[in-house]
Every structure is written in structure tokens, then in C-alpha cells.
PDB file of C-alpha atoms and ligand atoms in Angstrom:
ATOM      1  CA  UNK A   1       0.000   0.000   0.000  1.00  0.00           C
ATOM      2  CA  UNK A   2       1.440   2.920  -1.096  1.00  0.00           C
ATOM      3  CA  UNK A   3       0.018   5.009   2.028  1.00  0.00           C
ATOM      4  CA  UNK A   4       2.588   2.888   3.891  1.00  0.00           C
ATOM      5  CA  UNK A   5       5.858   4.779   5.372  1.00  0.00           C
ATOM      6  CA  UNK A   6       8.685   3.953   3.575  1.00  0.00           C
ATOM      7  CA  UNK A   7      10.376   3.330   6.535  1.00  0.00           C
ATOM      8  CA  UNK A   8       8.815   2.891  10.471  1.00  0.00           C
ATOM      9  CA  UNK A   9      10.486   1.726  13.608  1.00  0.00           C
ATOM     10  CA  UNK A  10       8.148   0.685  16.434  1.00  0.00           C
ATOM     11  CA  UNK A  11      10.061  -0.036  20.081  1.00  0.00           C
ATOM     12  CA  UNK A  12      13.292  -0.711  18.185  1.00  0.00           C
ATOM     13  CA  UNK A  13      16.192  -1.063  20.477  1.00  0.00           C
ATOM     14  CA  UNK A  14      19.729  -1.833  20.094  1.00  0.00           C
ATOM     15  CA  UNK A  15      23.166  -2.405  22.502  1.00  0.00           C
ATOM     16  CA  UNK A  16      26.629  -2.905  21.837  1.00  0.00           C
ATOM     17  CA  UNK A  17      28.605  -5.927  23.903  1.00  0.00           C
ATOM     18  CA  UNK A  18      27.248  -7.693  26.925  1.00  0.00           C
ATOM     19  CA  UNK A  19      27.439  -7.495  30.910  1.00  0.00           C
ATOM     20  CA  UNK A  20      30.121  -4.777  32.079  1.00  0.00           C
ATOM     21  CA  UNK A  21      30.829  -3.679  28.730  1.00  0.00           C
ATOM     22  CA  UNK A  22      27.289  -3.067  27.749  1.00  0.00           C
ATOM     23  CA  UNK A  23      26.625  -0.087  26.154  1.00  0.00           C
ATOM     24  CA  UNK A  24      22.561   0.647  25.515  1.00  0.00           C
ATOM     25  CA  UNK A  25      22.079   3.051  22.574  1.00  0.00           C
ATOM     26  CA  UNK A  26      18.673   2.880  21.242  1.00  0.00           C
ATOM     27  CA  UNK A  27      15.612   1.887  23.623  1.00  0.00           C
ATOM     28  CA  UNK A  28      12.051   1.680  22.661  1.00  0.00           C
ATOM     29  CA  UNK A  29      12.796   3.801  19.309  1.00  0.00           C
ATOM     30  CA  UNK A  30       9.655   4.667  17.441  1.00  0.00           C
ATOM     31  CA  UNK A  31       9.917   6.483  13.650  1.00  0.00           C
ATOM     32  CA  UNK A  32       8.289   6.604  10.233  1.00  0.00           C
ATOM     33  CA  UNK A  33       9.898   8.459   7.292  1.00  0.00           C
ATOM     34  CA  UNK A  34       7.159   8.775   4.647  1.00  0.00           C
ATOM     35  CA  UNK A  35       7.549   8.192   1.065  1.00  0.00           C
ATOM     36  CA  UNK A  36       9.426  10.755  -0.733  1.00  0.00           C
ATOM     37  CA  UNK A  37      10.459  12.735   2.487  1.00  0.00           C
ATOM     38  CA  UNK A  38      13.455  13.961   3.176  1.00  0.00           C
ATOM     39  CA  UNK A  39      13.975  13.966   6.623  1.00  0.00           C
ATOM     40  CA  UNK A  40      16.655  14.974   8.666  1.00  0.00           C
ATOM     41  CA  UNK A  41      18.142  12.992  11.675  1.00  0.00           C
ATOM     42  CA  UNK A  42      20.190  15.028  14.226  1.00  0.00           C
ATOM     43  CA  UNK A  43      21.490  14.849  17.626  1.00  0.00           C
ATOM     44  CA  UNK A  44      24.480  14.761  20.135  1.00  0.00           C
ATOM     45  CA  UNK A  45      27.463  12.776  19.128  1.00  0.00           C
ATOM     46  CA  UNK A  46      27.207   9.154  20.496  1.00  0.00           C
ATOM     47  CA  UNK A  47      23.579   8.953  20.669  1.00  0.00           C
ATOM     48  CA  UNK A  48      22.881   6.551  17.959  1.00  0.00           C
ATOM     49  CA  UNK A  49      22.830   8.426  14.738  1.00  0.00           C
ATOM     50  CA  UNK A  50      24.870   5.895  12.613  1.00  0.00           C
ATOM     51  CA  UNK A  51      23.772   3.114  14.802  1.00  0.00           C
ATOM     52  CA  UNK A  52      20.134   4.131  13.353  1.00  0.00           C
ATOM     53  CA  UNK A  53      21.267   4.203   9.716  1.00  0.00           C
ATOM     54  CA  UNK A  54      22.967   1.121  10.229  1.00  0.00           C
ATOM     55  CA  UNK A  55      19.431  -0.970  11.260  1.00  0.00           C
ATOM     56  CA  UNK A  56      17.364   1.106   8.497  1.00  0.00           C
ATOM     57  CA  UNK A  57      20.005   0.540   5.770  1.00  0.00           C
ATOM     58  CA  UNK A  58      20.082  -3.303   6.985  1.00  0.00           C
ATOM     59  CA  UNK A  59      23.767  -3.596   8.039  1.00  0.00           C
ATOM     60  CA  UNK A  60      23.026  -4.023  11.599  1.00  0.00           C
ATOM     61  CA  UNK A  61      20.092  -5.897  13.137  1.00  0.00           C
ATOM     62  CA  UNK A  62      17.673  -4.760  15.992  1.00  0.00           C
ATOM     63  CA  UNK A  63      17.594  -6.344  19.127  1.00  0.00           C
ATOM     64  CA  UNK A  64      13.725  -5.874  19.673  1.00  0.00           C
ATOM     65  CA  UNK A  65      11.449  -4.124  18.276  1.00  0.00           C
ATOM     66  CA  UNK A  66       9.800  -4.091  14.490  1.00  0.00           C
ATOM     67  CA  UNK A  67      11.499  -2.586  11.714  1.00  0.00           C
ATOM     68  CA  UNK A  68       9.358  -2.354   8.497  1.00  0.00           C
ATOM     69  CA  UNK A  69      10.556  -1.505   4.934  1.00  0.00           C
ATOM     70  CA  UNK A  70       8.644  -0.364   2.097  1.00  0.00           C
ATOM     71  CA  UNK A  71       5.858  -2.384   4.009  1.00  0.00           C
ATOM     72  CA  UNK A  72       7.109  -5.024   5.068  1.00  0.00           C
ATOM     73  CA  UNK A  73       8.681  -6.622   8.398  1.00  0.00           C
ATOM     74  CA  UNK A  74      12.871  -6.675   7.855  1.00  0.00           C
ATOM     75  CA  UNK A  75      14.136  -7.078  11.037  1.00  0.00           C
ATOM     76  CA  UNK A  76      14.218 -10.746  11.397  1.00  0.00           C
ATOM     77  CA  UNK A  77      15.652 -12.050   7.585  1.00  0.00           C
ATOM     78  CA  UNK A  78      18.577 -14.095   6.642  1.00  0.00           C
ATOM     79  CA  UNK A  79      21.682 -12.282   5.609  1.00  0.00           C
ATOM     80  CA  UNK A  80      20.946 -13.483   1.969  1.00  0.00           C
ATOM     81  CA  UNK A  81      17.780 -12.159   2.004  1.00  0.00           C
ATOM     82  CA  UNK A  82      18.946  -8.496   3.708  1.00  0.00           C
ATOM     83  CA  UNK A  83      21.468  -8.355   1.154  1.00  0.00           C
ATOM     84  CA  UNK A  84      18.960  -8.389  -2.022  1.00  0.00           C
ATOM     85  CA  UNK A  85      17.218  -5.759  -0.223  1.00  0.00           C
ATOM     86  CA  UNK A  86      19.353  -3.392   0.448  1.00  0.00           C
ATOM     87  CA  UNK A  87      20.726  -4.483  -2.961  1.00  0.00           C
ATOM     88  CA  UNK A  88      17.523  -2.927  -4.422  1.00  0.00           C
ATOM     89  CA  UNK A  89      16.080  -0.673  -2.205  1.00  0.00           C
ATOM     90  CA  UNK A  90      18.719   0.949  -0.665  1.00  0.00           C
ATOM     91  CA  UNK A  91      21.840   3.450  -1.424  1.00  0.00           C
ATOM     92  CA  UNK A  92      24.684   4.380   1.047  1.00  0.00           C
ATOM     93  CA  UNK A  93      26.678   7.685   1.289  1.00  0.00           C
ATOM     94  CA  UNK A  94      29.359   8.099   4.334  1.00  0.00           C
ATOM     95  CA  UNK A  95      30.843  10.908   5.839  1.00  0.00           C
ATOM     96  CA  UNK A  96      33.802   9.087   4.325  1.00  0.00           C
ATOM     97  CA  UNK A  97      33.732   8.710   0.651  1.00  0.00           C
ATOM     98  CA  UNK A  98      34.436   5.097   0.971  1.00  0.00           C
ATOM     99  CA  UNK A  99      35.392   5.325  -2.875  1.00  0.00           C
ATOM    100  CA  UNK A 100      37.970   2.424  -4.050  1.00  0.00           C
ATOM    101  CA  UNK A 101      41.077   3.733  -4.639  1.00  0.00           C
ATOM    102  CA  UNK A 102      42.409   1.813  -7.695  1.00  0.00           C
ATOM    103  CA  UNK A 103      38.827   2.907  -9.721  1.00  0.00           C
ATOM    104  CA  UNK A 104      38.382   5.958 -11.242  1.00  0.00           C
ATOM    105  CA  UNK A 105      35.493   8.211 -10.593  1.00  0.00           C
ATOM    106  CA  UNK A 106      33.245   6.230 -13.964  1.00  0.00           C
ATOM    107  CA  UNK A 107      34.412   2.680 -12.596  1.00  0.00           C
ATOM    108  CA  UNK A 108      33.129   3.425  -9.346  1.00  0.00           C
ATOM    109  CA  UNK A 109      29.790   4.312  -9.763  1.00  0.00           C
ATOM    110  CA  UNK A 110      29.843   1.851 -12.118  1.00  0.00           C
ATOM    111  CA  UNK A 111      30.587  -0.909  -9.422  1.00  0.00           C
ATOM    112  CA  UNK A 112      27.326  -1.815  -8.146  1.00  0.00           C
ATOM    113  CA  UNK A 113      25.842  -2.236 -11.389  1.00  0.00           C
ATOM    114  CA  UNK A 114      28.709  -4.471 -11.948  1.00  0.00           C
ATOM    115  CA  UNK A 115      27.641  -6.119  -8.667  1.00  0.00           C
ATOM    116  CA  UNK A 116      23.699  -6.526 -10.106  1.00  0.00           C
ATOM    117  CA  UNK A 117      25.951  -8.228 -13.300  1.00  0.00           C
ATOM    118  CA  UNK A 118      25.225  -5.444 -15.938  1.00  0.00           C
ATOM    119  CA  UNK A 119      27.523  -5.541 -18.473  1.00  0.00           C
ATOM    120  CA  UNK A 120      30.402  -3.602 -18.307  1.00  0.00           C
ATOM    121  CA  UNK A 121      29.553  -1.532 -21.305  1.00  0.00           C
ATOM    122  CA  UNK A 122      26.040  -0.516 -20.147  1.00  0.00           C
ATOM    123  CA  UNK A 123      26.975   0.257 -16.669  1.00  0.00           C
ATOM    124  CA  UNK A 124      29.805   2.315 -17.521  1.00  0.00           C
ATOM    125  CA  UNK A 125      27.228   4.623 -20.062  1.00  0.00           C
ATOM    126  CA  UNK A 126      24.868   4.943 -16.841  1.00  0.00           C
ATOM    127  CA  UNK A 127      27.632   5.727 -14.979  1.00  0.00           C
ATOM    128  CA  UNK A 128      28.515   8.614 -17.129  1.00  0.00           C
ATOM    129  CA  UNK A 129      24.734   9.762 -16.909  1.00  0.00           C
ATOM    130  CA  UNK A 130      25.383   9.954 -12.962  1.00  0.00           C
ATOM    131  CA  UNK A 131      28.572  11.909 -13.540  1.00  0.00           C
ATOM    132  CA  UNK A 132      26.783  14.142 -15.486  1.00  0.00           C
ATOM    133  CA  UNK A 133      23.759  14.232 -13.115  1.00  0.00           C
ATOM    134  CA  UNK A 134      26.908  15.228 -10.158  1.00  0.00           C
ATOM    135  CA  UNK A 135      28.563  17.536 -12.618  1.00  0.00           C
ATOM    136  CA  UNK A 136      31.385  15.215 -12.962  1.00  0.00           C
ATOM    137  CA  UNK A 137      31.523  14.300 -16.674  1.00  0.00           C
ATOM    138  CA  UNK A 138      34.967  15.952 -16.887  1.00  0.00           C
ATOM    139  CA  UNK A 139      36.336  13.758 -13.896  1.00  0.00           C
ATOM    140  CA  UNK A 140      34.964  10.437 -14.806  1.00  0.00           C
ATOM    141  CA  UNK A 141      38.680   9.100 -15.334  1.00  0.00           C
ATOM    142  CA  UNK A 142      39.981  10.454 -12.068  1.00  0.00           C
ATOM    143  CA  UNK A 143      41.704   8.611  -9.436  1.00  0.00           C
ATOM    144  CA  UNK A 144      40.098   9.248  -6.286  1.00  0.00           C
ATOM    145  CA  UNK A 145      43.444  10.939  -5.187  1.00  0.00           C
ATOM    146  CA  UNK A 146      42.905  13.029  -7.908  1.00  0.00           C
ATOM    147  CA  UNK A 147      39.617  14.198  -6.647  1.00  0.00           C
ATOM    148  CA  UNK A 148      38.593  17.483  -4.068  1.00  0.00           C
ATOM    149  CA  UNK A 149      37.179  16.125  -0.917  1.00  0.00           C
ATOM    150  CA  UNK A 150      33.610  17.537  -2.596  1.00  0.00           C
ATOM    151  CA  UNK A 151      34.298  15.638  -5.862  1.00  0.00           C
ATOM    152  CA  UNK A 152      34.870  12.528  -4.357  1.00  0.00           C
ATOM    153  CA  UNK A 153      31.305  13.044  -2.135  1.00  0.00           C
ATOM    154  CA  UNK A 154      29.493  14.029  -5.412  1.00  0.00           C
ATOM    155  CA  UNK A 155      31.062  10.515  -6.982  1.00  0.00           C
ATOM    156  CA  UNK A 156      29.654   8.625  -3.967  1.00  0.00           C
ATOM    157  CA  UNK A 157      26.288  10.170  -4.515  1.00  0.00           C
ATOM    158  CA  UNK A 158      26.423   8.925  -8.053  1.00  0.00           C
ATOM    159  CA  UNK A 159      27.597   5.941  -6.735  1.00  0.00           C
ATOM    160  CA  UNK A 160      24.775   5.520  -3.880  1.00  0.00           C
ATOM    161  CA  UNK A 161      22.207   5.960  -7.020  1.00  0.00           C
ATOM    162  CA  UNK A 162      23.580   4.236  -9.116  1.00  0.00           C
ATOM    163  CA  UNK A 163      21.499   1.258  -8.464  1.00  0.00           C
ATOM    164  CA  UNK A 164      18.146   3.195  -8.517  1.00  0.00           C
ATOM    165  CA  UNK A 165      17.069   2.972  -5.075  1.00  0.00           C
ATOM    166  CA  UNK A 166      14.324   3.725  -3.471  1.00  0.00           C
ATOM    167  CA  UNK A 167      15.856   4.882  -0.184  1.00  0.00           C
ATOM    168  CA  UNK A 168      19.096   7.095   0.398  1.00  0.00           C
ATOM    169  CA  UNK A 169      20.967   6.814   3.531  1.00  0.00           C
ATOM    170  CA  UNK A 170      23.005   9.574   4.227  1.00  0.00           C
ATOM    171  CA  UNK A 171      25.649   9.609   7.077  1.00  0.00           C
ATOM    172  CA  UNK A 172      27.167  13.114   7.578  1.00  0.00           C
ATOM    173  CA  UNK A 173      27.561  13.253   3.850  1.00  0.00           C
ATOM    174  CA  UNK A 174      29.120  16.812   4.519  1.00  0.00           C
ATOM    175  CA  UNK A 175      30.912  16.584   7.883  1.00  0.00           C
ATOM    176  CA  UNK A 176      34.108  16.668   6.120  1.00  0.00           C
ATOM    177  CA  UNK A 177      33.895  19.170   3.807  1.00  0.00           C
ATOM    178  CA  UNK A 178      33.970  23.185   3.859  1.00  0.00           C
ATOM    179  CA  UNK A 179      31.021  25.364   3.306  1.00  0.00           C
ATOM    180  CA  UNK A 180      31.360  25.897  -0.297  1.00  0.00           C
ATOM    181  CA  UNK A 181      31.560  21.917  -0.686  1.00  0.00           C
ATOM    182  CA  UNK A 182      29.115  21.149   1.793  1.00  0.00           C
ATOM    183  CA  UNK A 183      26.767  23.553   0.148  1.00  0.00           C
ATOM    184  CA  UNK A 184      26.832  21.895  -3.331  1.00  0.00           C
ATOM    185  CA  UNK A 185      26.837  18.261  -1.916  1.00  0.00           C
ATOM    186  CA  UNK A 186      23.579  18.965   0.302  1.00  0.00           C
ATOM    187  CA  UNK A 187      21.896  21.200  -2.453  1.00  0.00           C
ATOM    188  CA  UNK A 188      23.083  18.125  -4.831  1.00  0.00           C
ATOM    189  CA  UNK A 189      20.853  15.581  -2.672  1.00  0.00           C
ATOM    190  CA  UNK A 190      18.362  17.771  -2.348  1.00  0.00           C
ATOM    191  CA  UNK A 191      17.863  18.165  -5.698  1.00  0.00           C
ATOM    192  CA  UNK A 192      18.462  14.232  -7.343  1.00  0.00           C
ATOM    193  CA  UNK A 193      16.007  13.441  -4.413  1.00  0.00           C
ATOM    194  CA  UNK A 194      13.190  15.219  -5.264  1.00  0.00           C
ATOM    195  CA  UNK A 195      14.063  14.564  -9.142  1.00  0.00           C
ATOM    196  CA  UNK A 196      14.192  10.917  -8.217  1.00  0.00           C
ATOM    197  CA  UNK A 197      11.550  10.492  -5.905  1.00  0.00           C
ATOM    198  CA  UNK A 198      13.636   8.785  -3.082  1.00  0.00           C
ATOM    199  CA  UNK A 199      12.841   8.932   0.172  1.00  0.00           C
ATOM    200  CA  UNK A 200      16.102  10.479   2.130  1.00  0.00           C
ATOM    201  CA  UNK A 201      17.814  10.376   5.406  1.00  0.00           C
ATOM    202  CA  UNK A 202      20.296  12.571   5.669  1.00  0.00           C
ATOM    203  CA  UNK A 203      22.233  12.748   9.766  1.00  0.00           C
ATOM    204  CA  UNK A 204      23.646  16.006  10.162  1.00  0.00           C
ATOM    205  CA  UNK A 205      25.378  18.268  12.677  1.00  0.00           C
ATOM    206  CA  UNK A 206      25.110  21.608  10.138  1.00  0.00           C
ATOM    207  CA  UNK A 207      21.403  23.104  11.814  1.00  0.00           C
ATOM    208  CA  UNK A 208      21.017  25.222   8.396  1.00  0.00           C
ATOM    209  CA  UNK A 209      20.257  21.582   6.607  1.00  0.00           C
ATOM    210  CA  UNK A 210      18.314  20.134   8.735  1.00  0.00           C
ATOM    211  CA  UNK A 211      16.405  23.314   8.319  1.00  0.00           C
ATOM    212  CA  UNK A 212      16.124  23.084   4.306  1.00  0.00           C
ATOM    213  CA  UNK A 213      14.875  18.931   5.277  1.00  0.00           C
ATOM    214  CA  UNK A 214      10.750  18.169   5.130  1.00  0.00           C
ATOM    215  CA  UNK A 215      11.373  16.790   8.854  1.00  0.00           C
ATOM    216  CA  UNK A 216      13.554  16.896  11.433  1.00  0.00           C
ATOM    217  CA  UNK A 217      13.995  14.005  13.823  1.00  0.00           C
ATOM    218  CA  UNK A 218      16.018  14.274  17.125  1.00  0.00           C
ATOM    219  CA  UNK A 219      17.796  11.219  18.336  1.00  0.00           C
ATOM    220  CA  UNK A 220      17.511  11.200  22.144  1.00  0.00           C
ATOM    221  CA  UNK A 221      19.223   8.956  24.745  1.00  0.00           C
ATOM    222  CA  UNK A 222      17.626   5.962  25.641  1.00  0.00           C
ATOM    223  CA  UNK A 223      15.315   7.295  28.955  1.00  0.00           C
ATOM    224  CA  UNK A 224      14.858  10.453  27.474  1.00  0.00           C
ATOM    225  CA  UNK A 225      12.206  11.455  24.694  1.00  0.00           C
ATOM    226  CA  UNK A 226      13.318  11.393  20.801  1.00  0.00           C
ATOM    227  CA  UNK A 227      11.110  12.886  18.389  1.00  0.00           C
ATOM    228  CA  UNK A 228      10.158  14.796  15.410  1.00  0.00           C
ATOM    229  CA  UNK A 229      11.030  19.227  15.863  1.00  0.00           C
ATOM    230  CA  UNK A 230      10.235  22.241  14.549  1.00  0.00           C
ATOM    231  CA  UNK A 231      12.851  24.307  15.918  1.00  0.00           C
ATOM    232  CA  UNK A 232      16.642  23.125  16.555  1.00  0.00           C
TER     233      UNK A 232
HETATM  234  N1  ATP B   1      30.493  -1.652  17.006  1.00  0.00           N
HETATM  235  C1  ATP B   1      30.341  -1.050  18.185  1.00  0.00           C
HETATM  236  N2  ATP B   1      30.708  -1.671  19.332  1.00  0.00           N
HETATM  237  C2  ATP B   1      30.539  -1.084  20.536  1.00  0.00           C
HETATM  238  N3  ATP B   1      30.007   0.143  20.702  1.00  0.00           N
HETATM  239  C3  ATP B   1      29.636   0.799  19.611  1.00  0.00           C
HETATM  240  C4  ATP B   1      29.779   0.251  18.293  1.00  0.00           C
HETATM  241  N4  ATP B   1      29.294   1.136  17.403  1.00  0.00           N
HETATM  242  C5  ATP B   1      28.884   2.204  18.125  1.00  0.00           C
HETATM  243  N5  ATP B   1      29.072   1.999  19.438  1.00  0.00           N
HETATM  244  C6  ATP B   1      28.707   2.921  20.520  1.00  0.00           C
HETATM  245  O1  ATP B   1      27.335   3.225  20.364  1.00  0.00           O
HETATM  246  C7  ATP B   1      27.080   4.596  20.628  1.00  0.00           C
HETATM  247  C8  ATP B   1      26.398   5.230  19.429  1.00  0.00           C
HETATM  248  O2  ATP B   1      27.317   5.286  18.349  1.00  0.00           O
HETATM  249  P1  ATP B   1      26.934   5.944  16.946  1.00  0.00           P
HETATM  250  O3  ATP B   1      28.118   5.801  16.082  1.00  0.00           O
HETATM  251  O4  ATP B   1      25.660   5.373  16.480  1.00  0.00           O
HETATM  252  O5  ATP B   1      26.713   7.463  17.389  1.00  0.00           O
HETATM  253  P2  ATP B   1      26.467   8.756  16.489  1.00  0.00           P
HETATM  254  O6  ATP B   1      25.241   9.431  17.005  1.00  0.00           O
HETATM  255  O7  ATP B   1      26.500   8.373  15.054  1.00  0.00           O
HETATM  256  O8  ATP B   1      27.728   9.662  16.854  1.00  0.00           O
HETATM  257  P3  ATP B   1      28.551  10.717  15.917  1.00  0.00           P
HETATM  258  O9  ATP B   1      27.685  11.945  15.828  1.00  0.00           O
HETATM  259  O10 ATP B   1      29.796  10.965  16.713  1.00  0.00           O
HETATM  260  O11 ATP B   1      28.802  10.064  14.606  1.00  0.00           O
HETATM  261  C9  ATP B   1      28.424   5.218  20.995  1.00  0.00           C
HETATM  262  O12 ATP B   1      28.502   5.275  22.400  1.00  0.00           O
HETATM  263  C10 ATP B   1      29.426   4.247  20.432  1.00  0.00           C
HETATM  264  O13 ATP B   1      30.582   4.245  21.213  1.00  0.00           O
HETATM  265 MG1   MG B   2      27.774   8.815  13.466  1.00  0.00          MG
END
């Protein structure tokens, strides 16, 4: 049903370690990110931000609680079947480009398409659309090395669309960059996500962003209150 959040977390919870080296980050965590929202997720360091990302985007797994994709219960599926999909539902962008350092810019964003087994030909010409779609078509043989600290971002949102997903999980996409750089990176989310239709998560420390996001949603610590605000 298409009414359906995208995303929605009912009394999701989730620890690190065991006994004296417990560490309780999310308790009783309840959230829906509707479809085609963009919806910011801020608060203190520590508090769970990428530990949140990490159960939405499937790389981690609850320890209670429901956690429902695109309608329909994740939290308790094989790795196999997590993989396929985050595969095709979900794309990634770090604070760290997380680029591979012996691919150019085109080869790249051309890797998970290479990962779904395109052909190399085909996913190399929709790379170059994505390059274009960054403002990158004059980098597309660059070396990551070769790249400004914004370039390489824009290449990992190309990258983190490459696939066509449906969701975009965004971890401090800008935390490393200066304003200038920042600026472009956001704006350039902002824009391939309502050209796209995803539905976006972006976490972010810069209050300006959040501002410019549908939503904002502030991560608590467990025992205290996190919720959707107006005003940061
Ligand atoms: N793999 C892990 N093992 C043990 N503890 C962890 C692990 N990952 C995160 N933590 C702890 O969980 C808590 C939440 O971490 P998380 O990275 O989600 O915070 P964050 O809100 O993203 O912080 P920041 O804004 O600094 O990125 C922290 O106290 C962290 O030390
Ligand atoms: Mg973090």
C-alpha cells in the first residue's frame, strides 16, 4: 500500500557488547519516514545516529522491536535475504567517501551495477549519466586521489544511485567538507532526491540543513524522549 511509510520503527532497540561492557544506545525507538520525504536525523554525538542508519540501511540488526521496509517486516531475515534488499532498495553515502582507490570516478559508480551483473559496457554509459547528473563528466577518469574532498562526495552520490534505489541513507555526507563543498553536496541531494523520488535520510550536525529537510527528527538517549522538531 502505497500510504505505507517507507520506513517505520516501532520499540526498536539496540546495545553494543554484553554485561560490564554493555553499552545501551537505542531503547524503545519509534519512527516513520514517509515516502518521498526527506527527513533529517540530528542529535548529540554518540547517541545513535549511525547506529540508526545502520538498522534502516540493513547492516546491523535490531535487538527488539519491528522494523518495516517499504511495508514489510525486515528485522528478522537471513543475511541473503537483507542483502537483495538493500541491494535494491537501498543506497549508502558516508561521511567518508568510501570510494575504491584503484577505480576511477566512472568505474566506481559503475561498481554496483557491476555487482547486479550489468555488463560492463552498459553500466559504464549509466555511470557517465550519474557523472553528469553530479557535474562530474569531466572527472569520470579520475583517481580518487585526484579528486577534491567535494568531488569525491558528489562521486559517492552517483555511486549511492547508481542502483536506482528507493531509499538514500546519508551519514554526515558533509561533515568533512567546507562550506562551499558542503553547500553543493547537500543542495546536490536535495535536488536528485526530489528529481528521483527517493525517500532520504540525511544525519547532520550543520542546523542550516536540517532546516532546508521536510522533517527533522532528534535522536535522544535511551530514557529520554526522541522525536520529530520544529525548531533546533
Ligand atoms: N560496534 C560497536 N561496538 C561497541 N560500541 C559501539 C559500536 N558502534 C557504536 N558503538 C557505541 O554506540 C554509541 C552510538 O554510536 P553511533 O556511532 O551510532 O553514534 P552517532 O550518534 O553516530 O555519533 P557521531 O555523531 O559521533 O557520529 C556510541 O557510544 C558508540 O561508542
Ligand atoms: Mg555517526
Amino acid at each position: 500500500m502505497s500510504d505505507r511509510p517507507m520506513v517505520r520503527l516501532r520499540g526498536v532497540g539496540k546495545g553494543y557488547g554484553s554485561a560490564a561492557t554493555r553499552v545501551e544506545v537505542l531503547r524503545g525507538l519509534d519512527l516513520d519516514v514517509n515516502r518521498g520525504e526527506l527527513l533529517a536525523v540530528i542529535g548529540p554525538s554518540g547517541v545513535g545516529k549511525s547506529t540508526l542508519l545502520h538498522l534502516i540501511g540493513l547492516l546491523d540488526r535490531p535487538e527488539g522491536g519491528r522494523l518495516e521496509l517499504d511495508g514489510d517486516a525486515v528485522g528478522e531475515l537471513d543475511g541473503e535475504a537483507r542483502a537483495g534488499i538493500r541491494n535494491r532498495l537501498i543506497g549508502f553515502v558516508f561521511q567518508h567517501h568510501h570510494l575504491l582507490d584503484e577505480l576511477d570516478a566512472r568505474d566506481n559508480v559503475a561498481l554496483p551495477l557491476r555487482i547486479a551483473r550489468w555488463p560492463a559496457r552498459r553500466a559504464r554509459a549509466r555511470a557517465d549519466e550519474l557523472l553528469a547528473s553530479v557535474a562530474l563528466t569531466e572527472r569520470a577518469s579520475h583517481f580518487p586521489d585526484q579528486l577534491s574532498g567535494g568531488e569525491q562526495q558528489r562521486v559517492a552520490v552517483a555511486r549511492a544511485l547508481a542502483a536506482s534505489p528507493r531509499l538514500l541513507l546519508a551519514d554526515e555526507p558533509t561533515g568533512n567538507l567546507d562550506y562551499a563543498n558542503a553547500e553543493q553536496v547537500f543542495a546536490l541531494i536535495r535536488a536528485l532526491h526530489l528529481m528521483v523520488g527517493l525517500t532520504s535520510i540525511i544525519v547532520t550536525h550543520n542546523e542550516a540543513m536540517a532546516r532546508r529537510c521536510d522533517r527533522i527528527f532528534r535522536l535522544a538517549p535511551p530514557g529520554e524522549r526522541s522525536d520529530y522538531v520544529r525548531t533546533i
